Coordinates of C-alpha atoms and ligand atoms in Angstrom, one line a residue:
X1416 CA 0.0 0.0 0.0
X1417 CA 1.3 3.4 -0.9
X1418 CA 1.0 5.7 2.1
X1419 CA 2.1 9.3 2.4
X1420 CA 4.1 10.2 5.6
X1421 CA 4.2 13.3 7.7
X1422 CA 6.4 14.2 10.7
X1423 CA 5.3 15.8 13.9
X1424 CA 7.9 17.6 16.1
X1425 CA 6.2 18.0 19.4
X1426 CA 5.9 17.2 23.1
X1427 CA 4.7 14.0 24.7
X1428 CA 1.5 14.3 26.6
X1429 CA 1.1 11.4 29.1
X1430 CA -2.7 11.9 29.3
X1431 CA -2.8 10.9 25.6
X1432 CA -5.1 13.8 24.5
X1433 CA -2.6 16.4 23.1
X1434 CA 0.9 16.7 21.8
X1435 CA 2.5 13.8 19.9
X1436 CA -0.2 11.4 21.0
X1437 CA -3.0 13.6 19.5
X1438 CA -0.9 14.1 16.3
X1439 CA -0.4 10.4 15.7
X1440 CA -4.1 9.6 16.3
X1441 CA -5.2 12.4 14.0
X1442 CA -2.8 11.7 11.2
X1443 CA -3.5 7.9 11.3
X1444 CA -7.2 8.5 11.2
X1445 CA -6.7 10.6 8.1
X1446 CA -4.7 8.0 6.4
X1447 CA -1.3 9.5 6.9
X1448 CA 1.7 7.6 8.3
X1449 CA 3.1 9.6 11.2
X1450 CA 6.8 9.9 12.3
X1451 CA 7.5 11.6 15.5
X1452 CA 10.3 13.8 17.0
X1453 CA 9.8 14.3 20.7
X1454 CA 10.9 17.7 22.0
X1455 CA 9.8 17.4 25.6
X1456 CA 8.2 14.9 27.9
X1457 CA 5.4 16.1 30.1
X1458 CA 3.9 14.4 33.1
X1459 CA 0.3 15.5 33.0
X1460 CA -3.3 14.4 33.3
X1461 CA -6.6 16.1 32.4
X1462 CA -6.3 18.6 35.3
X1463 CA -2.6 19.5 35.5
X1464 CA 0.8 19.5 33.9
X1465 CA 2.9 18.2 36.8
X1466 CA 6.4 18.2 35.2
X1467 CA 8.2 19.1 32.0
X1468 CA 11.4 17.5 30.8
X1469 CA 12.8 19.3 27.7
X1470 CA 15.1 17.2 25.6
X1471 CA 18.5 18.5 24.4
X1472 CA 19.2 19.9 21.0
X1473 CA 21.4 16.9 20.0
X1474 CA 18.7 14.2 20.4
X1475 CA 16.1 16.4 18.7
X1476 CA 18.4 17.0 15.7
X1477 CA 19.3 13.2 15.6
X1478 CA 15.6 12.2 15.5
X1479 CA 14.9 14.6 12.7
X1480 CA 17.9 13.5 10.6
X1481 CA 17.2 9.8 11.2
X1482 CA 13.8 10.2 9.8
X1483 CA 14.6 12.5 6.9
X1484 CA 17.5 10.3 5.8
X1485 CA 15.1 7.4 5.3
X1486 CA 11.4 8.2 4.9
X1487 CA 9.9 10.6 2.3
X1488 CA 8.1 13.2 4.4
X1489 CA 5.3 15.2 2.7
X1490 CA 4.6 17.7 5.5
X1491 CA 6.0 18.6 8.9
X1492 CA 4.1 19.9 12.0
X1493 CA 5.8 21.8 14.8
X1494 CA 4.1 21.7 18.2
X1495 CA 5.4 22.3 21.7
X1496 CA 9.0 23.7 21.6
X1497 CA 9.4 25.0 25.2
X1498 CA 12.8 26.8 25.1
X1499 CA 15.3 28.6 23.0
X1500 CA 17.6 25.5 22.5
X1501 CA 14.7 23.6 21.0
X1502 CA 13.5 26.5 18.9
X1503 CA 17.0 27.1 17.4
X1504 CA 17.8 23.5 16.5
X1505 CA 14.4 23.0 14.8
X1506 CA 14.8 26.3 12.9
X1507 CA 18.4 25.4 11.8
X1508 CA 17.5 21.9 10.7
X1509 CA 14.3 22.7 8.8
X1510 CA 15.3 26.0 7.3
X1511 CA 16.5 24.8 3.9
X1512 CA 14.1 21.9 3.4
X1513 CA 11.5 22.0 0.7
X1514 CA 8.8 20.3 2.8
X1515 CA 5.7 22.3 3.9
X1516 CA 5.7 23.2 7.6
X1517 CA 2.7 23.8 9.8
X1518 CA 3.5 25.7 13.0
X1519 CA 1.2 25.4 16.0
X1520 CA 2.4 28.3 18.3
X1521 CA 1.7 26.5 21.6
X1522 CA 2.1 28.8 24.5
X1523 CA 0.2 27.2 27.3
X1524 CA -1.8 24.0 28.1
X1525 CA -5.6 24.2 28.4
X1526 CA -5.1 23.3 32.0
X1527 CA -2.9 26.4 32.4
X1528 CA 0.8 25.4 32.4
X1529 CA 3.3 27.3 30.3
X1530 CA 4.5 25.1 27.4
X1531 CA 6.7 27.8 25.9
X1532 CA 8.8 29.7 28.4
X1533 CA 7.8 33.3 28.4
X1534 CA 11.3 34.7 27.7
X1535 CA 11.5 32.8 24.4
X1536 CA 8.5 34.2 22.6
X1537 CA 10.7 36.6 20.6
X1538 CA 13.0 33.7 19.5
X1539 CA 9.9 31.8 18.5
X1540 CA 8.7 34.7 16.3
X1541 CA 12.1 35.3 14.6
X1542 CA 13.2 31.7 14.2
X1543 CA 10.1 29.6 13.6
X1544 CA 7.5 31.9 12.0
X1545 CA 9.6 32.7 8.9
X1546 CA 10.2 29.0 8.2
X1547 CA 6.6 28.0 8.2
X1548 CA 4.0 27.7 5.4
X1549 CA 1.1 28.1 7.8
X1550 CA 0.8 29.1 11.5
X1551 CA -2.3 28.2 13.5
X1552 CA -2.7 30.4 16.6
X1553 CA -5.9 30.6 18.7
X1554 CA -7.0 34.1 19.8
X1555 CA -4.7 34.4 22.8
X1556 CA -1.7 33.0 21.0
X1557 CA -2.4 35.4 18.1
X1558 CA -2.5 38.3 20.6
X1559 CA 0.9 37.2 22.1
X1560 CA 2.5 36.9 18.6
X1561 CA 1.2 40.2 17.4
X1562 CA 0.9 42.4 20.5
X1563 CA -2.6 43.3 19.4
X1564 CA -5.6 43.0 21.8
X1565 CA -8.4 41.3 19.8
X1566 CA -11.8 42.8 20.5
X1567 CA -13.7 42.3 17.2
X1568 CA -13.5 40.7 13.8
X1569 CA -11.6 43.6 12.3
X1570 CA -8.9 43.1 15.0
X1571 CA -8.6 39.4 13.9
X1572 CA -7.9 40.4 10.4
X1573 CA -5.4 43.1 11.5
X1574 CA -3.6 40.5 13.7
X1575 CA -3.5 37.9 10.8
X1576 CA -1.8 40.5 8.6
X1577 CA 0.7 41.4 11.3
X1578 CA 1.7 37.8 11.8
X1579 CA 2.0 37.3 8.1
X1580 CA 4.5 40.2 8.0
X1581 CA 6.6 38.3 10.6
X1582 CA 7.2 35.7 7.8
X1583 CA 4.3 33.2 7.9
X1584 CA 3.0 32.5 4.3
X1585 CA -0.5 31.7 5.6
X1586 CA -2.2 32.4 8.9
X1587 CA -5.2 30.7 10.5
X1588 CA -6.6 32.3 13.6
X1589 CA -8.9 29.9 15.5
X1590 CA -11.8 31.7 17.0
X1591 CA -12.9 29.1 19.6
X1592 CA -11.8 31.3 22.5
X1593 CA -13.3 34.5 21.0
X1594 CA -16.6 35.4 22.6
X1595 CA -19.1 37.1 20.3
X1596 CA -22.9 37.5 20.8
X1597 CA -24.3 35.3 18.1
X1598 CA -22.8 32.0 19.4
X1599 CA -20.8 31.5 16.2
X1600 CA -17.2 30.5 16.1
X1601 CA -15.2 32.2 13.4
X1602 CA -11.9 30.8 12.1
X1603 CA -10.1 33.2 9.9
X1604 CA -7.6 32.2 7.2
X1605 CA -5.3 34.7 5.5
X1606 CA -3.7 33.1 2.5
X1607 CA -0.4 33.8 0.8
X1608 CA -2.3 35.9 -1.9
X1609 CA -3.7 38.2 0.8
X1610 CA -7.2 36.8 0.6
X1611 CA -9.3 36.2 3.8
X1612 CA -11.5 33.1 4.1
X1613 CA -13.8 32.9 7.1
X1614 CA -15.2 29.5 8.4
X1615 CA -18.2 29.7 10.7
X1616 CA -19.4 27.0 13.1
X1617 CA -22.1 27.0 15.8
X1618 CA -20.6 27.3 19.2
X1619 CA -21.0 24.1 21.3
X1620 CA -21.8 24.0 25.0
X1621 CA -18.2 23.1 25.8
X1622 CA -15.8 25.4 27.5
X1623 CA -12.4 23.8 26.8
X1624 CA -11.4 20.5 25.2
X1625 CA -7.9 19.1 25.7
X1626 CA -6.0 18.5 22.5
X1627 CA -8.3 20.3 20.0
X1628 CA -5.6 22.7 18.9
X1629 CA -3.1 19.8 18.3
X1630 CA -5.8 17.9 16.4
X1631 CA -6.4 20.9 14.2
X1632 CA -2.8 21.5 13.2
X1633 CA -2.1 17.8 12.8
X1634 CA -5.2 17.5 10.5
X1635 CA -4.0 20.5 8.5
X1636 CA -0.6 18.8 8.2
X1637 CA -2.2 15.5 7.1
X1638 CA -4.2 17.3 4.4
X1639 CA -1.2 19.3 3.2
X1640 CA 0.8 15.9 3.0
X1641 CA -2.1 14.7 0.8
X1642 CA -1.4 17.7 -1.4
X1643 CA -4.4 19.8 -0.7
X1644 CA -3.9 23.6 -1.0
X1645 CA -3.5 25.2 2.4
X1646 CA -6.9 26.9 2.5
X1647 CA -8.7 23.7 1.6
X1648 CA -6.6 21.8 4.1
X1649 CA -7.7 24.3 6.8
X1650 CA -11.4 24.0 5.9
X1651 CA -11.2 20.2 5.9
X1652 CA -9.3 20.2 9.2
X1653 CA -11.9 22.5 10.7
X1654 CA -14.7 20.2 9.8
X1655 CA -12.8 17.2 11.1
X1656 CA -12.0 18.8 14.4
X1657 CA -15.5 20.1 14.9
X1658 CA -16.7 16.5 14.8
X1659 CA -14.0 15.3 17.2
X1660 CA -15.1 18.0 19.6
X1661 CA -18.8 16.9 19.3
X1662 CA -17.5 13.4 20.4
X1663 CA -15.3 14.7 23.2
X1664 CA -14.5 12.2 26.0
X1665 CA -14.8 12.8 29.7
X1666 CA -12.0 10.3 30.4
X1667 CA -10.5 11.8 33.6
X1668 CA -11.5 14.2 36.4
X1669 CA -10.4 17.3 34.6
X1670 CA -11.2 18.9 31.3
X1671 CA -12.8 16.7 28.5
X1672 CA -10.4 15.3 25.9
X1673 CA -10.9 15.7 22.2
X1674 CA -11.7 12.5 20.3
X1675 CA -10.0 12.6 16.8
X1676 CA -10.6 8.9 16.3
X1677 CA -14.4 9.3 16.5
X1678 CA -15.1 10.1 12.8
X1679 CA -13.2 7.1 11.5
X1680 CA -14.6 4.8 14.3
X1681 CA -18.2 5.9 13.5
X1682 CA -17.7 5.4 9.8
X1683 CA -16.3 1.9 10.2
X1684 CA -19.0 0.9 12.7
X1685 CA -21.7 2.2 10.2
X1686 CA -20.4 -0.1 7.5
X1687 CA -20.6 -3.2 9.9
X1688 CA -24.0 -2.2 11.2
X1689 CA -25.4 -2.0 7.6
X1690 CA -24.0 -5.4 6.7
X1691 CA -25.3 -7.1 9.8
X1692 CA -28.7 -5.5 9.5
X1693 CA -29.1 -6.2 5.8
X1694 CA -28.3 -9.9 6.6
X1695 CA -30.8 -9.9 9.4
X1696 CA -33.6 -8.5 7.2
X1697 CA -32.8 -11.2 4.6
X1698 CA -33.1 -13.9 7.2
X1699 CA -36.3 -12.4 8.8
X1700 CA -38.2 -12.1 5.6
X1701 CA -37.3 -15.7 4.7
X1702 CA -38.5 -17.2 8.1
X1703 CA -41.7 -19.2 7.6
X1704 CA -44.7 -17.5 9.2
X1705 CA -42.8 -14.4 10.2
X1706 CA -45.6 -12.4 8.5
X1707 CA -47.9 -13.6 11.2
X1708 CA -45.9 -11.6 13.8
X1709 CA -46.2 -8.3 11.8
X1710 CA -48.6 -5.8 13.4
X1711 CA -51.1 -3.5 11.6
X1712 CA -48.6 -0.7 11.7
X1713 CA -46.0 -3.0 10.2
X1714 CA -42.5 -4.0 11.6
X1715 CA -39.1 -2.5 11.6
X1716 CA -35.8 -3.8 12.8
X1717 CA -33.0 -1.4 13.8
X1718 CA -29.4 -1.4 14.9
X1719 CA -27.4 1.3 16.5
X1720 CA -23.6 2.0 16.2
X1721 CA -21.7 1.8 19.6
X1722 CA -22.2 4.9 21.7
X1723 CA -25.2 6.0 19.6
X1724 CA -26.7 9.3 20.8
X1725 CA -29.3 10.2 18.2
X1726 CA -31.8 8.7 15.7
X1727 CA -29.3 9.3 12.9
X1728 CA -26.9 6.9 14.6
X1729 CA -29.4 4.1 14.3
X1730 CA -30.0 2.2 11.0
X1731 CA -33.4 0.7 10.1
X1732 CA -35.4 -0.4 7.1
X1733 CA -36.3 2.7 5.1
X1734 CA -40.1 2.2 5.4
X1735 CA -41.1 -1.0 7.1
X1736 CA -41.1 -4.7 6.8
X1737 CA -44.7 -5.3 5.5
X1738 CA -47.0 -8.3 5.4
X1739 CA -48.1 -9.1 1.8
X1740 CA -50.3 -12.2 1.8
X1741 CA -48.3 -15.0 3.3
X1742 CA -45.0 -13.2 2.8
X1743 CA -43.0 -10.4 4.5
X1744 CA -41.0 -7.9 2.5
X1745 CA -38.9 -4.8 3.3
X1746 CA -40.4 -1.8 1.4
X1747 CA -36.9 -0.4 0.8
X1748 CA -33.2 -0.7 1.8
X1749 CA -31.4 0.0 5.0
X1750 CA -30.8 3.6 6.0
X1751 CA -29.4 5.5 9.1
X1752 CA -32.1 7.6 10.7
X1753 CA -34.9 5.6 8.9
X1754 CA -36.6 4.2 12.0
X1755 CA -38.1 6.6 14.6
X1756 CA -40.0 4.3 17.1
X1757 CA -37.7 1.3 17.2
X1758 CA -34.6 3.5 17.2
X1759 CA -35.9 5.6 20.1
X1760 CA -36.5 2.4 22.1
X1761 CA -32.9 1.3 21.4
X1762 CA -31.5 4.7 22.4
X1763 CA -33.4 4.5 25.6
X1764 CA -32.2 1.0 26.4
X1765 CA -28.6 2.0 25.6
X1766 CA -28.8 4.5 28.4
X1767 CA -28.8 1.7 30.9
X1768 CA -27.0 -1.0 28.9
X1769 CA -24.7 0.2 26.0
X1770 CA -24.5 -3.4 24.7
X1771 CA -28.2 -3.7 23.7
X1772 CA -28.1 -2.1 20.3
X1773 CA -30.8 -3.9 18.2
X1774 CA -34.6 -4.3 18.3
X1775 CA -37.7 -5.3 16.3
X1776 CA -41.3 -4.5 16.9
X1777 CA -43.9 -7.3 16.5
X1778 CA -47.6 -7.8 17.0
X1779 CA -48.9 -8.1 20.6
X1780 CA -51.7 -10.7 21.0
X1781 CA -52.3 -13.2 23.8
X1782 CA -50.9 -16.1 21.9
X1783 CA -47.6 -14.4 21.0
X1784 CA -47.2 -12.8 24.4
X1785 CA -47.7 -16.1 26.2
X1786 CA -44.9 -17.6 24.2
X1787 CA -42.6 -14.6 25.0
X1788 CA -43.4 -14.9 28.7
X1789 CA -42.4 -18.5 28.6
X1790 CA -39.2 -18.1 26.6
X1791 CA -37.8 -14.8 27.6
X1792 CA -37.3 -12.1 30.3
X1793 CA -40.3 -9.8 29.7
X1794 CA -41.3 -6.5 31.2
X1795 CA -43.9 -4.0 30.2
X1796 CA -45.4 -0.5 30.6
X1797 CA -48.9 1.0 30.4
X1798 CA -49.4 3.6 27.7
X1799 CA -52.5 4.6 29.4
X1800 CA -50.4 5.9 32.4
X1801 CA -48.3 8.1 30.2
X1802 CA -48.3 11.7 31.6
X1803 CA -49.9 14.3 29.3
X1804 CA -46.8 16.4 29.2
X1805 CA -45.0 13.5 27.5
X1806 CA -47.8 12.6 25.2
X1807 CA -47.7 16.1 23.8
X1808 CA -44.1 15.8 23.0
X1809 CA -43.5 14.2 19.6
X1810 CA -41.4 11.1 19.8
X1811 CA -41.1 11.0 23.6
X1812 CA -43.7 8.3 24.4
X1813 CA -41.5 5.4 23.5
X1814 CA -38.5 6.6 25.5
X1815 CA -40.8 7.2 28.5
X1816 CA -42.3 3.7 28.1
X1817 CA -39.0 1.9 27.7
X1818 CA -37.5 3.6 30.7
X1819 CA -40.6 2.7 32.8
X1820 CA -40.4 -0.9 31.7
X1821 CA -36.7 -1.2 32.3
X1822 CA -37.0 0.2 35.8
X1823 CA -38.9 -3.0 36.6
X1824 CA -36.5 -5.3 34.9
X1825 CA -33.2 -3.8 33.5
X1826 CA -32.2 -7.1 31.8
X1827 CA -35.4 -7.7 29.8
X1828 CA -35.3 -9.3 26.3
X1829 CA -38.7 -8.1 25.6
X1830 CA -40.8 -5.0 26.4
X1831 CA -44.6 -4.8 25.6
X1832 CA -47.5 -2.5 26.1
X1833 CA -51.2 -3.2 25.7
X1834 CA -52.1 -0.1 23.7
X1835 CA -54.2 3.0 24.2
X1836 CA -56.8 5.0 22.3
X1837 CA -55.7 4.7 18.7
X1838 CA -52.5 2.9 19.7
X1839 CA -52.0 -0.7 18.7
X1840 CA -50.6 -3.0 21.4
X1841 CA -46.9 -3.9 20.6
X1842 CA -44.1 -6.1 21.6
X1843 CA -40.4 -5.1 21.1
X1844 CA -37.7 -7.7 21.0
X1845 CA -34.2 -6.5 22.0
X1846 CA -30.8 -8.0 21.5
X1847 CA -27.1 -7.0 21.4
X1848 CA -27.2 -7.3 17.6
X1849 CA -29.7 -8.1 14.9
X1850 CA -28.7 -11.8 14.8
X1851 CA -29.7 -12.2 18.4
X1852 CA -33.1 -10.5 17.6
X1853 CA -33.6 -12.9 14.6
X1854 CA -32.8 -15.9 16.8
X1855 CA -35.4 -14.8 19.3
X1856 CA -38.0 -14.5 16.5
X1857 CA -37.1 -18.0 15.4
X1858 CA -37.5 -19.3 18.9
X1859 CA -40.9 -17.7 19.3
X1860 CA -42.1 -19.1 15.9
X1861 CA -40.7 -22.6 16.6
X1862 CA -42.8 -22.7 19.7
X1863 CA -46.0 -21.7 18.0
X1864 CA -48.6 -23.8 16.2
X1865 CA -50.4 -22.3 13.2
Ligands
PXL279 O1 -2.7 21.5 23.5 C1 -1.4 22.0 23.5 C2 -0.4 20.9 23.9 C3 0.6 20.6 23.1 N1 1.6 19.7 23.4 C4 1.6 19.1 24.6 C5 0.6 19.4 25.5 C6 -0.4 20.4 25.2 C7 -1.4 20.7 26.1 O2 -1.5 20.2 27.2 O3 0.7 18.8 26.7 C8 2.7 18.1 24.9

């Protein structure tokens, strides 16, 4: 396999969320092979940086030379540099290379510690900014580099122009820390032709995520290594990091950690979910007498990706599995977000057991329910007892019912209700995957006489 490689020159973060560790995850997730040069070792967790050990110039230079003498590197990222010795050796070693350089001007950690000693800011500006193709400061880093206090969007543009004058070809100022009234985050790119591009994202309800800056500059580096022009690389990296912030992880006691693997993980899970569900629908519709279990409102079978949070994370038959004479057929293919009711019941079940990710609704009559009671762990809820406030909220009835039923038996295979005015009685069969659900259907039918 032909893979393009990039190099990150950065600090090690023992908590795994930022620095070298974030860069490797991000680049790998974007299909880039990552080589690493470690500049400093930090002892830190999600609350504090406890210790910093900067490495000496000699070992930093040796790491860079080892890699460059062997592996074709298509882009280089510079992260934490800490002191003048490190700044100087990187600048001297990279100065005459023809490889694009992305510079993340890291001054301090999200948890507060100084990651560039204050007295070396001017060395940083004179030795590293002129050798980079793009520099990616956040608002406070941009203020420190430029000496401008940023109060509005005009100031952001002024600041970008000033940093460009210091020698950076392109400048991206990340607006995540910039407070404006309309809850929009603005990232501003100033390219080498003097053109501004503004990227807007809705602000999320997250104050700080550990590693998002590293993920962004690593993603820009990966896209540059893939030969995208800098502005496109920044736009793509912005989208990528936005999704990794949406999926942020509360892994320790301190600030949440950015999750750059999440996009790739979700996509690979979606593929497997589609395959397993398609196979289950094939099996179901070929089971003799399955149509006898299909209710008036028809059936659907659904399957959620791990850690599913919303209806769109759950796949189902686009339409329903319908009874046609003595056969059952799916009206259409499998689609994410296609099922509302069955998907809501899975999402509710997953709140108490993340492993139960599949379900199917079938008809509820005495004969079928008796078999279920004999064969499985069954619980139920009364739709008639549903509070009015919930009834009035579109899509909330099922969640309410499933949580009521599971409070009586949190290990149930089956949840049923006996209906209400205009609501058909229903049975929902749950399982960890669609195959388990299909096997439960087979068991019910094998025990029934027709
Ligand atoms: O997010 C900036 C950063 C970069 N590099 C290292 C870090 C941090 C933040 O904590 O620890 C090594």
